[in-house]
Amino acid sequence: MSQRTEEENIEAFKVWWKENGLKVVTGIIFLVGGYIGWDLYEGKIKSEAEAASEVWQSITDTLSQESDNKLSQENQLMIQKNAELLKQDFSDTSYAHFAAALKAKLAVENDQIDQAITELNWSLDNNVDDSLKPILNLRLARLVATKGNYEESLEVLRVSDPGSLKAAYEEAKGDIYIILDRKEEAYTAYNSAILFNKSSDQLINNVLQLKLSQVNPPEITVDEQNDIEYETEIESL
């Protein structure tokens, strides 16, 4: 079989290009555009993170100016302004959630419980990192309880993943059960808190033991106590 002439090769290429050229060009455009787009996206994320970091640094600088742990009205307003800026313009960054948590803390200190609850719910509703959810839900539950909404508070504790805060969650449940005069449930919660407690701080264990001793428990047999400890150990796995 004779080799194709140069003219035949050129003609064959023209036919192939006519059929496939547009696809090739489009693919190249998407490929190059994808790289450029990704670079721009990464640059945007980095730029936003740097800008958010600067705003957060301004907040921490303001906090460090106070030596007696009591913020002046002027500094409170400055922090509130910058914290809200982080929430509005940099909501995809961790700094925004740090800002919301700080706003919640300041609201509690100013006896603005509703505002504090709003700030915590903002974080929980805006893709906060999973590692922060347990502490935010615990704080939310305690704040809801201060409003007298005890069943709602218990529900928050029941449906939330406590992560490594199982002892704190059980203690919070016990505190609420005491208020509701549900002593048997309080006893169970405090007992679970003691069993879940992994802290090396003896003071924490002493407080839990004191709370447990103040609850008049029903008579519990050895078998029932073993069942409680067994169930707690299973849950901790």
PDB file of C-alpha atoms in Angstrom:
ATOM      1  CA  MET A   1       0.000   0.000   0.000  1.00  0.00           C
ATOM      2  CA  SER A   2       1.447   3.341  -1.043  1.00  0.00           C
ATOM      3  CA  GLN A   3       1.972   6.095   1.496  1.00  0.00           C
ATOM      4  CA  ARG A   4      -0.313   9.087   1.434  1.00  0.00           C
ATOM      5  CA  THR A   5       0.923  12.130  -0.337  1.00  0.00           C
ATOM      6  CA  GLU A   6       1.374  15.354   1.572  1.00  0.00           C
ATOM      7  CA  GLU A   7      -1.732  16.744  -0.104  1.00  0.00           C
ATOM      8  CA  GLU A   8      -3.790  13.736   0.988  1.00  0.00           C
ATOM      9  CA  ASN A   9      -2.557  14.163   4.585  1.00  0.00           C
ATOM     10  CA  ILE A  10      -3.492  17.813   4.551  1.00  0.00           C
ATOM     11  CA  GLU A  11      -6.911  17.003   3.152  1.00  0.00           C
ATOM     12  CA  ALA A  12      -7.461  14.299   5.778  1.00  0.00           C
ATOM     13  CA  PHE A  13      -6.495  16.731   8.535  1.00  0.00           C
ATOM     14  CA  LYS A  14      -8.954  19.311   7.183  1.00  0.00           C
ATOM     15  CA  VAL A  15     -11.745  16.738   7.310  1.00  0.00           C
ATOM     16  CA  TRP A  16     -10.805  15.722  10.868  1.00  0.00           C
ATOM     17  CA  TRP A  17     -10.555  19.356  11.989  1.00  0.00           C
ATOM     18  CA  LYS A  18     -13.917  20.130  10.479  1.00  0.00           C
ATOM     19  CA  GLU A  19     -15.442  17.326  12.534  1.00  0.00           C
ATOM     20  CA  ASN A  20     -13.451  17.711  15.764  1.00  0.00           C
ATOM     21  CA  GLY A  21     -11.751  21.097  15.805  1.00  0.00           C
ATOM     22  CA  LEU A  22     -14.468  22.920  17.702  1.00  0.00           C
ATOM     23  CA  LYS A  23     -14.442  20.267  20.434  1.00  0.00           C
ATOM     24  CA  VAL A  24     -10.669  20.544  20.799  1.00  0.00           C
ATOM     25  CA  VAL A  25     -10.698  24.329  21.013  1.00  0.00           C
ATOM     26  CA  THR A  26     -13.583  24.273  23.477  1.00  0.00           C
ATOM     27  CA  GLY A  27     -11.772  21.715  25.607  1.00  0.00           C
ATOM     28  CA  ILE A  28      -8.623  23.824  25.664  1.00  0.00           C
ATOM     29  CA  ILE A  29     -10.616  26.915  26.612  1.00  0.00           C
ATOM     30  CA  PHE A  30     -12.317  25.080  29.468  1.00  0.00           C
ATOM     31  CA  LEU A  31      -9.033  23.562  30.604  1.00  0.00           C
ATOM     32  CA  VAL A  32      -7.145  26.844  30.603  1.00  0.00           C
ATOM     33  CA  GLY A  33     -10.158  28.704  31.968  1.00  0.00           C
ATOM     34  CA  GLY A  34     -10.462  26.125  34.725  1.00  0.00           C
ATOM     35  CA  TYR A  35      -6.866  26.635  35.810  1.00  0.00           C
ATOM     36  CA  ILE A  36      -7.263  30.395  35.696  1.00  0.00           C
ATOM     37  CA  GLY A  37     -10.597  30.216  37.487  1.00  0.00           C
ATOM     38  CA  TRP A  38      -9.181  27.993  40.225  1.00  0.00           C
ATOM     39  CA  ASP A  39      -6.214  30.307  40.689  1.00  0.00           C
ATOM     40  CA  LEU A  40      -8.558  33.269  40.955  1.00  0.00           C
ATOM     41  CA  TYR A  41     -10.759  31.377  43.414  1.00  0.00           C
ATOM     42  CA  GLU A  42      -7.792  30.405  45.576  1.00  0.00           C
ATOM     43  CA  GLY A  43      -6.543  33.980  45.435  1.00  0.00           C
ATOM     44  CA  LYS A  44      -9.959  35.264  46.500  1.00  0.00           C
ATOM     45  CA  ILE A  45     -10.134  32.832  49.429  1.00  0.00           C
ATOM     46  CA  LYS A  46      -6.620  33.748  50.552  1.00  0.00           C
ATOM     47  CA  SER A  47      -7.354  37.455  50.234  1.00  0.00           C
ATOM     48  CA  GLU A  48     -10.579  37.133  52.243  1.00  0.00           C
ATOM     49  CA  ALA A  49      -8.832  35.118  54.952  1.00  0.00           C
ATOM     50  CA  GLU A  50      -6.089  37.716  55.253  1.00  0.00           C
ATOM     51  CA  ALA A  51      -8.579  40.573  55.413  1.00  0.00           C
ATOM     52  CA  ALA A  52     -10.684  38.728  58.009  1.00  0.00           C
ATOM     53  CA  SER A  53      -7.547  37.993  60.026  1.00  0.00           C
ATOM     54  CA  GLU A  54      -6.716  41.688  60.140  1.00  0.00           C
ATOM     55  CA  VAL A  55     -10.197  42.557  61.403  1.00  0.00           C
ATOM     56  CA  TRP A  56      -9.995  39.836  64.050  1.00  0.00           C
ATOM     57  CA  GLN A  57      -6.555  41.060  65.073  1.00  0.00           C
ATOM     58  CA  SER A  58      -8.062  44.503  65.574  1.00  0.00           C
ATOM     59  CA  ILE A  59     -10.657  42.939  67.891  1.00  0.00           C
ATOM     60  CA  THR A  60      -8.055  41.075  69.943  1.00  0.00           C
ATOM     61  CA  ASP A  61      -5.941  44.228  70.166  1.00  0.00           C
ATOM     62  CA  THR A  62      -8.923  46.094  71.550  1.00  0.00           C
ATOM     63  CA  LEU A  63      -9.567  43.319  74.078  1.00  0.00           C
ATOM     64  CA  SER A  64      -5.959  43.383  75.245  1.00  0.00           C
ATOM     65  CA  GLN A  65      -6.189  47.099  76.020  1.00  0.00           C
ATOM     66  CA  GLU A  66      -8.413  46.406  79.013  1.00  0.00           C
ATOM     67  CA  SER A  67      -6.451  45.416  82.111  1.00  0.00           C
ATOM     68  CA  ASP A  68      -9.385  44.871  84.479  1.00  0.00           C
ATOM     69  CA  ASN A  69     -11.379  42.583  82.144  1.00  0.00           C
ATOM     70  CA  LYS A  70     -14.082  45.214  81.869  1.00  0.00           C
ATOM     71  CA  LEU A  71     -14.478  46.792  78.451  1.00  0.00           C
ATOM     72  CA  SER A  72     -15.205  50.460  78.134  1.00  0.00           C
ATOM     73  CA  GLN A  73     -18.304  51.486  76.224  1.00  0.00           C
ATOM     74  CA  GLU A  74     -16.133  52.808  73.399  1.00  0.00           C
ATOM     75  CA  ASN A  75     -14.200  49.567  73.059  1.00  0.00           C
ATOM     76  CA  GLN A  76     -17.387  47.514  73.227  1.00  0.00           C
ATOM     77  CA  LEU A  77     -18.812  49.501  70.332  1.00  0.00           C
ATOM     78  CA  MET A  78     -15.591  49.043  68.354  1.00  0.00           C
ATOM     79  CA  ILE A  79     -15.624  45.296  68.926  1.00  0.00           C
ATOM     80  CA  GLN A  80     -19.304  45.027  68.032  1.00  0.00           C
ATOM     81  CA  LYS A  81     -18.694  46.927  64.803  1.00  0.00           C
ATOM     82  CA  ASN A  82     -15.756  44.763  63.722  1.00  0.00           C
ATOM     83  CA  ALA A  83     -17.492  41.554  64.780  1.00  0.00           C
ATOM     84  CA  GLU A  84     -20.513  42.422  62.681  1.00  0.00           C
ATOM     85  CA  LEU A  85     -18.210  43.239  59.768  1.00  0.00           C
ATOM     86  CA  LEU A  86     -16.729  39.745  59.981  1.00  0.00           C
ATOM     87  CA  LYS A  87     -20.186  38.176  60.042  1.00  0.00           C
ATOM     88  CA  GLN A  88     -21.454  40.168  57.070  1.00  0.00           C
ATOM     89  CA  ASP A  89     -18.435  40.280  54.773  1.00  0.00           C
ATOM     90  CA  PHE A  90     -16.453  37.192  55.777  1.00  0.00           C
ATOM     91  CA  SER A  91     -19.135  34.728  56.861  1.00  0.00           C
ATOM     92  CA  ASP A  92     -17.276  31.820  55.217  1.00  0.00           C
ATOM     93  CA  THR A  93     -14.285  32.199  57.532  1.00  0.00           C
ATOM     94  CA  SER A  94     -13.770  30.871  61.052  1.00  0.00           C
ATOM     95  CA  TYR A  95     -13.199  34.435  62.213  1.00  0.00           C
ATOM     96  CA  ALA A  96     -16.879  35.189  61.615  1.00  0.00           C
ATOM     97  CA  HIS A  97     -17.866  32.434  64.026  1.00  0.00           C
ATOM     98  CA  PHE A  98     -15.289  33.567  66.576  1.00  0.00           C
ATOM     99  CA  ALA A  99     -16.852  37.014  66.283  1.00  0.00           C
ATOM    100  CA  ALA A 100     -20.370  35.665  66.818  1.00  0.00           C
ATOM    101  CA  ALA A 101     -19.222  33.753  69.909  1.00  0.00           C
ATOM    102  CA  LEU A 102     -17.573  36.887  71.270  1.00  0.00           C
ATOM    103  CA  LYS A 103     -20.721  38.917  70.627  1.00  0.00           C
ATOM    104  CA  ALA A 104     -22.710  36.277  72.494  1.00  0.00           C
ATOM    105  CA  LYS A 105     -20.331  36.498  75.457  1.00  0.00           C
ATOM    106  CA  LEU A 106     -20.580  40.294  75.571  1.00  0.00           C
ATOM    107  CA  ALA A 107     -24.371  40.076  75.299  1.00  0.00           C
ATOM    108  CA  VAL A 108     -24.510  37.748  78.318  1.00  0.00           C
ATOM    109  CA  GLU A 109     -22.301  40.116  80.304  1.00  0.00           C
ATOM    110  CA  ASN A 110     -24.737  42.906  79.445  1.00  0.00           C
ATOM    111  CA  ASP A 111     -27.727  40.723  80.411  1.00  0.00           C
ATOM    112  CA  GLN A 112     -28.915  40.557  76.787  1.00  0.00           C
ATOM    113  CA  ILE A 113     -29.778  36.868  76.700  1.00  0.00           C
ATOM    114  CA  ASP A 114     -31.944  37.023  73.572  1.00  0.00           C
ATOM    115  CA  GLN A 115     -29.110  38.665  71.656  1.00  0.00           C
ATOM    116  CA  ALA A 116     -26.664  36.021  72.860  1.00  0.00           C
ATOM    117  CA  ILE A 117     -29.011  33.248  71.702  1.00  0.00           C
ATOM    118  CA  THR A 118     -29.324  34.947  68.314  1.00  0.00           C
ATOM    119  CA  GLU A 119     -25.544  35.042  67.899  1.00  0.00           C
ATOM    120  CA  LEU A 120     -25.097  31.362  68.762  1.00  0.00           C
ATOM    121  CA  ASN A 121     -27.916  30.361  66.413  1.00  0.00           C
ATOM    122  CA  TRP A 122     -26.295  32.408  63.650  1.00  0.00           C
ATOM    123  CA  SER A 123     -23.152  30.304  63.897  1.00  0.00           C
ATOM    124  CA  LEU A 124     -25.053  27.029  64.062  1.00  0.00           C
ATOM    125  CA  ASP A 125     -27.078  28.027  61.000  1.00  0.00           C
ATOM    126  CA  ASN A 126     -24.080  29.195  58.951  1.00  0.00           C
ATOM    127  CA  ASN A 127     -21.845  26.165  58.471  1.00  0.00           C
ATOM    128  CA  VAL A 128     -19.794  26.463  61.623  1.00  0.00           C
ATOM    129  CA  ASP A 129     -17.015  23.886  61.883  1.00  0.00           C
ATOM    130  CA  ASP A 130     -18.229  20.621  63.398  1.00  0.00           C
ATOM    131  CA  SER A 131     -15.574  20.843  66.111  1.00  0.00           C
ATOM    132  CA  LEU A 132     -17.245  23.990  67.485  1.00  0.00           C
ATOM    133  CA  LYS A 133     -20.835  22.712  67.466  1.00  0.00           C
ATOM    134  CA  PRO A 134     -20.726  20.854  70.814  1.00  0.00           C
ATOM    135  CA  ILE A 135     -19.642  23.902  72.834  1.00  0.00           C
ATOM    136  CA  LEU A 136     -22.018  26.231  70.961  1.00  0.00           C
ATOM    137  CA  ASN A 137     -24.993  23.928  71.558  1.00  0.00           C
ATOM    138  CA  LEU A 138     -24.057  23.556  75.224  1.00  0.00           C
ATOM    139  CA  ARG A 139     -23.923  27.334  75.656  1.00  0.00           C
ATOM    140  CA  LEU A 140     -27.187  27.681  73.737  1.00  0.00           C
ATOM    141  CA  ALA A 141     -28.922  25.128  75.961  1.00  0.00           C
ATOM    142  CA  ARG A 142     -27.803  26.903  79.131  1.00  0.00           C
ATOM    143  CA  LEU A 143     -28.924  30.285  77.803  1.00  0.00           C
ATOM    144  CA  VAL A 144     -32.308  28.912  76.755  1.00  0.00           C
ATOM    145  CA  ALA A 145     -32.675  27.504  80.275  1.00  0.00           C
ATOM    146  CA  THR A 146     -32.047  30.936  81.807  1.00  0.00           C
ATOM    147  CA  LYS A 147     -35.106  32.104  79.866  1.00  0.00           C
ATOM    148  CA  GLY A 148     -37.163  29.465  81.665  1.00  0.00           C
ATOM    149  CA  ASN A 149     -37.541  27.317  78.560  1.00  0.00           C
ATOM    150  CA  TYR A 150     -36.334  24.161  80.257  1.00  0.00           C
ATOM    151  CA  GLU A 151     -37.852  21.563  77.958  1.00  0.00           C
ATOM    152  CA  GLU A 152     -36.444  23.377  74.933  1.00  0.00           C
ATOM    153  CA  SER A 153     -33.069  23.450  76.631  1.00  0.00           C
ATOM    154  CA  LEU A 154     -33.213  19.709  77.327  1.00  0.00           C
ATOM    155  CA  GLU A 155     -34.154  19.071  73.711  1.00  0.00           C
ATOM    156  CA  VAL A 156     -31.077  20.966  72.508  1.00  0.00           C
ATOM    157  CA  LEU A 157     -28.931  18.762  74.733  1.00  0.00           C
ATOM    158  CA  ARG A 158     -30.683  15.580  73.600  1.00  0.00           C
ATOM    159  CA  VAL A 159     -30.444  16.115  69.846  1.00  0.00           C
ATOM    160  CA  SER A 160     -26.934  17.616  69.760  1.00  0.00           C
ATOM    161  CA  ASP A 161     -23.774  15.583  69.417  1.00  0.00           C
ATOM    162  CA  PRO A 162     -21.764  16.326  72.594  1.00  0.00           C
ATOM    163  CA  GLY A 163     -18.471  15.185  71.098  1.00  0.00           C
ATOM    164  CA  SER A 164     -15.907  15.210  73.895  1.00  0.00           C
ATOM    165  CA  LEU A 165     -18.253  17.209  76.162  1.00  0.00           C
ATOM    166  CA  LYS A 166     -20.457  14.323  77.311  1.00  0.00           C
ATOM    167  CA  ALA A 167     -19.787  15.058  80.980  1.00  0.00           C
ATOM    168  CA  ALA A 168     -20.682  18.739  80.560  1.00  0.00           C
ATOM    169  CA  TYR A 169     -23.872  17.848  78.694  1.00  0.00           C
ATOM    170  CA  GLU A 170     -24.958  15.425  81.425  1.00  0.00           C
ATOM    171  CA  GLU A 171     -24.173  17.995  84.108  1.00  0.00           C
ATOM    172  CA  ALA A 172     -26.289  20.576  82.271  1.00  0.00           C
ATOM    173  CA  LYS A 173     -29.161  18.092  82.064  1.00  0.00           C
ATOM    174  CA  GLY A 174     -28.825  17.438  85.799  1.00  0.00           C
ATOM    175  CA  ASP A 175     -28.950  21.161  86.575  1.00  0.00           C
ATOM    176  CA  ILE A 176     -32.161  21.529  84.593  1.00  0.00           C
ATOM    177  CA  TYR A 177     -33.755  18.454  86.143  1.00  0.00           C
ATOM    178  CA  ILE A 178     -33.018  19.931  89.595  1.00  0.00           C
ATOM    179  CA  ILE A 179     -34.894  23.095  88.651  1.00  0.00           C
ATOM    180  CA  LEU A 180     -37.789  20.967  87.432  1.00  0.00           C
ATOM    181  CA  ASP A 181     -37.654  18.932  90.665  1.00  0.00           C
ATOM    182  CA  ARG A 182     -37.051  15.751  88.685  1.00  0.00           C
ATOM    183  CA  LYS A 183     -34.558  14.367  91.166  1.00  0.00           C
ATOM    184  CA  GLU A 184     -34.303  10.830  89.867  1.00  0.00           C
ATOM    185  CA  GLU A 185     -33.373  12.087  86.407  1.00  0.00           C
ATOM    186  CA  ALA A 186     -30.990  14.602  87.967  1.00  0.00           C
ATOM    187  CA  TYR A 187     -29.292  11.816  89.892  1.00  0.00           C
ATOM    188  CA  THR A 188     -28.882   9.733  86.729  1.00  0.00           C
ATOM    189  CA  ALA A 189     -27.515  12.725  84.799  1.00  0.00           C
ATOM    190  CA  TYR A 190     -24.990  13.694  87.493  1.00  0.00           C
ATOM    191  CA  ASN A 191     -23.909  10.099  87.906  1.00  0.00           C
ATOM    192  CA  SER A 192     -23.350   9.838  84.138  1.00  0.00           C
ATOM    193  CA  ALA A 193     -21.421  13.114  84.200  1.00  0.00           C
ATOM    194  CA  ILE A 194     -19.068  11.676  86.822  1.00  0.00           C
ATOM    195  CA  LEU A 195     -18.534   8.522  84.797  1.00  0.00           C
ATOM    196  CA  PHE A 196     -17.963  10.464  81.577  1.00  0.00           C
ATOM    197  CA  ASN A 197     -15.649  12.993  83.229  1.00  0.00           C
ATOM    198  CA  LYS A 198     -12.132  12.621  81.853  1.00  0.00           C
ATOM    199  CA  SER A 199     -10.723  15.828  83.292  1.00  0.00           C
ATOM    200  CA  SER A 200      -7.657  15.658  85.497  1.00  0.00           C
ATOM    201  CA  ASP A 201      -8.967  18.685  87.418  1.00  0.00           C
ATOM    202  CA  GLN A 202     -10.117  17.293  90.754  1.00  0.00           C
ATOM    203  CA  LEU A 203     -12.239  20.383  91.383  1.00  0.00           C
ATOM    204  CA  ILE A 204     -14.561  19.433  88.511  1.00  0.00           C
ATOM    205  CA  ASN A 205     -15.092  15.978  89.961  1.00  0.00           C
ATOM    206  CA  ASN A 206     -15.648  17.427  93.438  1.00  0.00           C
ATOM    207  CA  VAL A 207     -18.355  19.753  92.110  1.00  0.00           C
ATOM    208  CA  LEU A 208     -20.089  16.867  90.368  1.00  0.00           C
ATOM    209  CA  GLN A 209     -19.897  14.744  93.507  1.00  0.00           C
ATOM    210  CA  LEU A 210     -21.360  17.612  95.546  1.00  0.00           C
ATOM    211  CA  LYS A 211     -24.254  18.031  93.106  1.00  0.00           C
ATOM    212  CA  LEU A 212     -24.885  14.294  93.192  1.00  0.00           C
ATOM    213  CA  SER A 213     -24.903  14.260  97.006  1.00  0.00           C
ATOM    214  CA  GLN A 214     -27.534  17.014  97.083  1.00  0.00           C
ATOM    215  CA  VAL A 215     -29.978  14.879  95.142  1.00  0.00           C
ATOM    216  CA  ASN A 216     -31.983  12.366  97.128  1.00  0.00           C
ATOM    217  CA  PRO A 217     -31.680   9.325  94.898  1.00  0.00           C
ATOM    218  CA  PRO A 218     -34.046   6.397  94.959  1.00  0.00           C
ATOM    219  CA  GLU A 219     -32.716   3.162  96.357  1.00  0.00           C
ATOM    220  CA  ILE A 220     -30.493   1.705  93.653  1.00  0.00           C
ATOM    221  CA  THR A 221     -29.406  -1.894  93.772  1.00  0.00           C
ATOM    222  CA  VAL A 222     -25.920  -3.022  92.889  1.00  0.00           C
ATOM    223  CA  ASP A 223     -27.243  -4.545  89.675  1.00  0.00           C
ATOM    224  CA  GLU A 224     -28.957  -1.292  88.682  1.00  0.00           C
ATOM    225  CA  GLN A 225     -25.772   0.676  89.397  1.00  0.00           C
ATOM    226  CA  ASN A 226     -23.791  -1.781  87.273  1.00  0.00           C
ATOM    227  CA  ASP A 227     -26.342  -1.358  84.467  1.00  0.00           C
ATOM    228  CA  ILE A 228     -25.934   2.431  84.580  1.00  0.00           C
ATOM    229  CA  GLU A 229     -22.152   2.161  84.439  1.00  0.00           C
ATOM    230  CA  TYR A 230     -22.326  -0.404  81.625  1.00  0.00           C
ATOM    231  CA  GLU A 231     -24.671   1.773  79.514  1.00  0.00           C
ATOM    232  CA  THR A 232     -22.452   4.815  80.089  1.00  0.00           C
ATOM    233  CA  GLU A 233     -19.372   2.879  79.018  1.00  0.00           C
ATOM    234  CA  ILE A 234     -21.155   1.680  75.851  1.00  0.00           C
ATOM    235  CA  GLU A 235     -22.189   5.250  74.975  1.00  0.00           C
ATOM    236  CA  SER A 236     -18.612   6.454  75.449  1.00  0.00           C
ATOM    237  CA  LEU A 237     -17.245   4.013  72.872  1.00  0.00           C
TER     238      LEU A 237
END
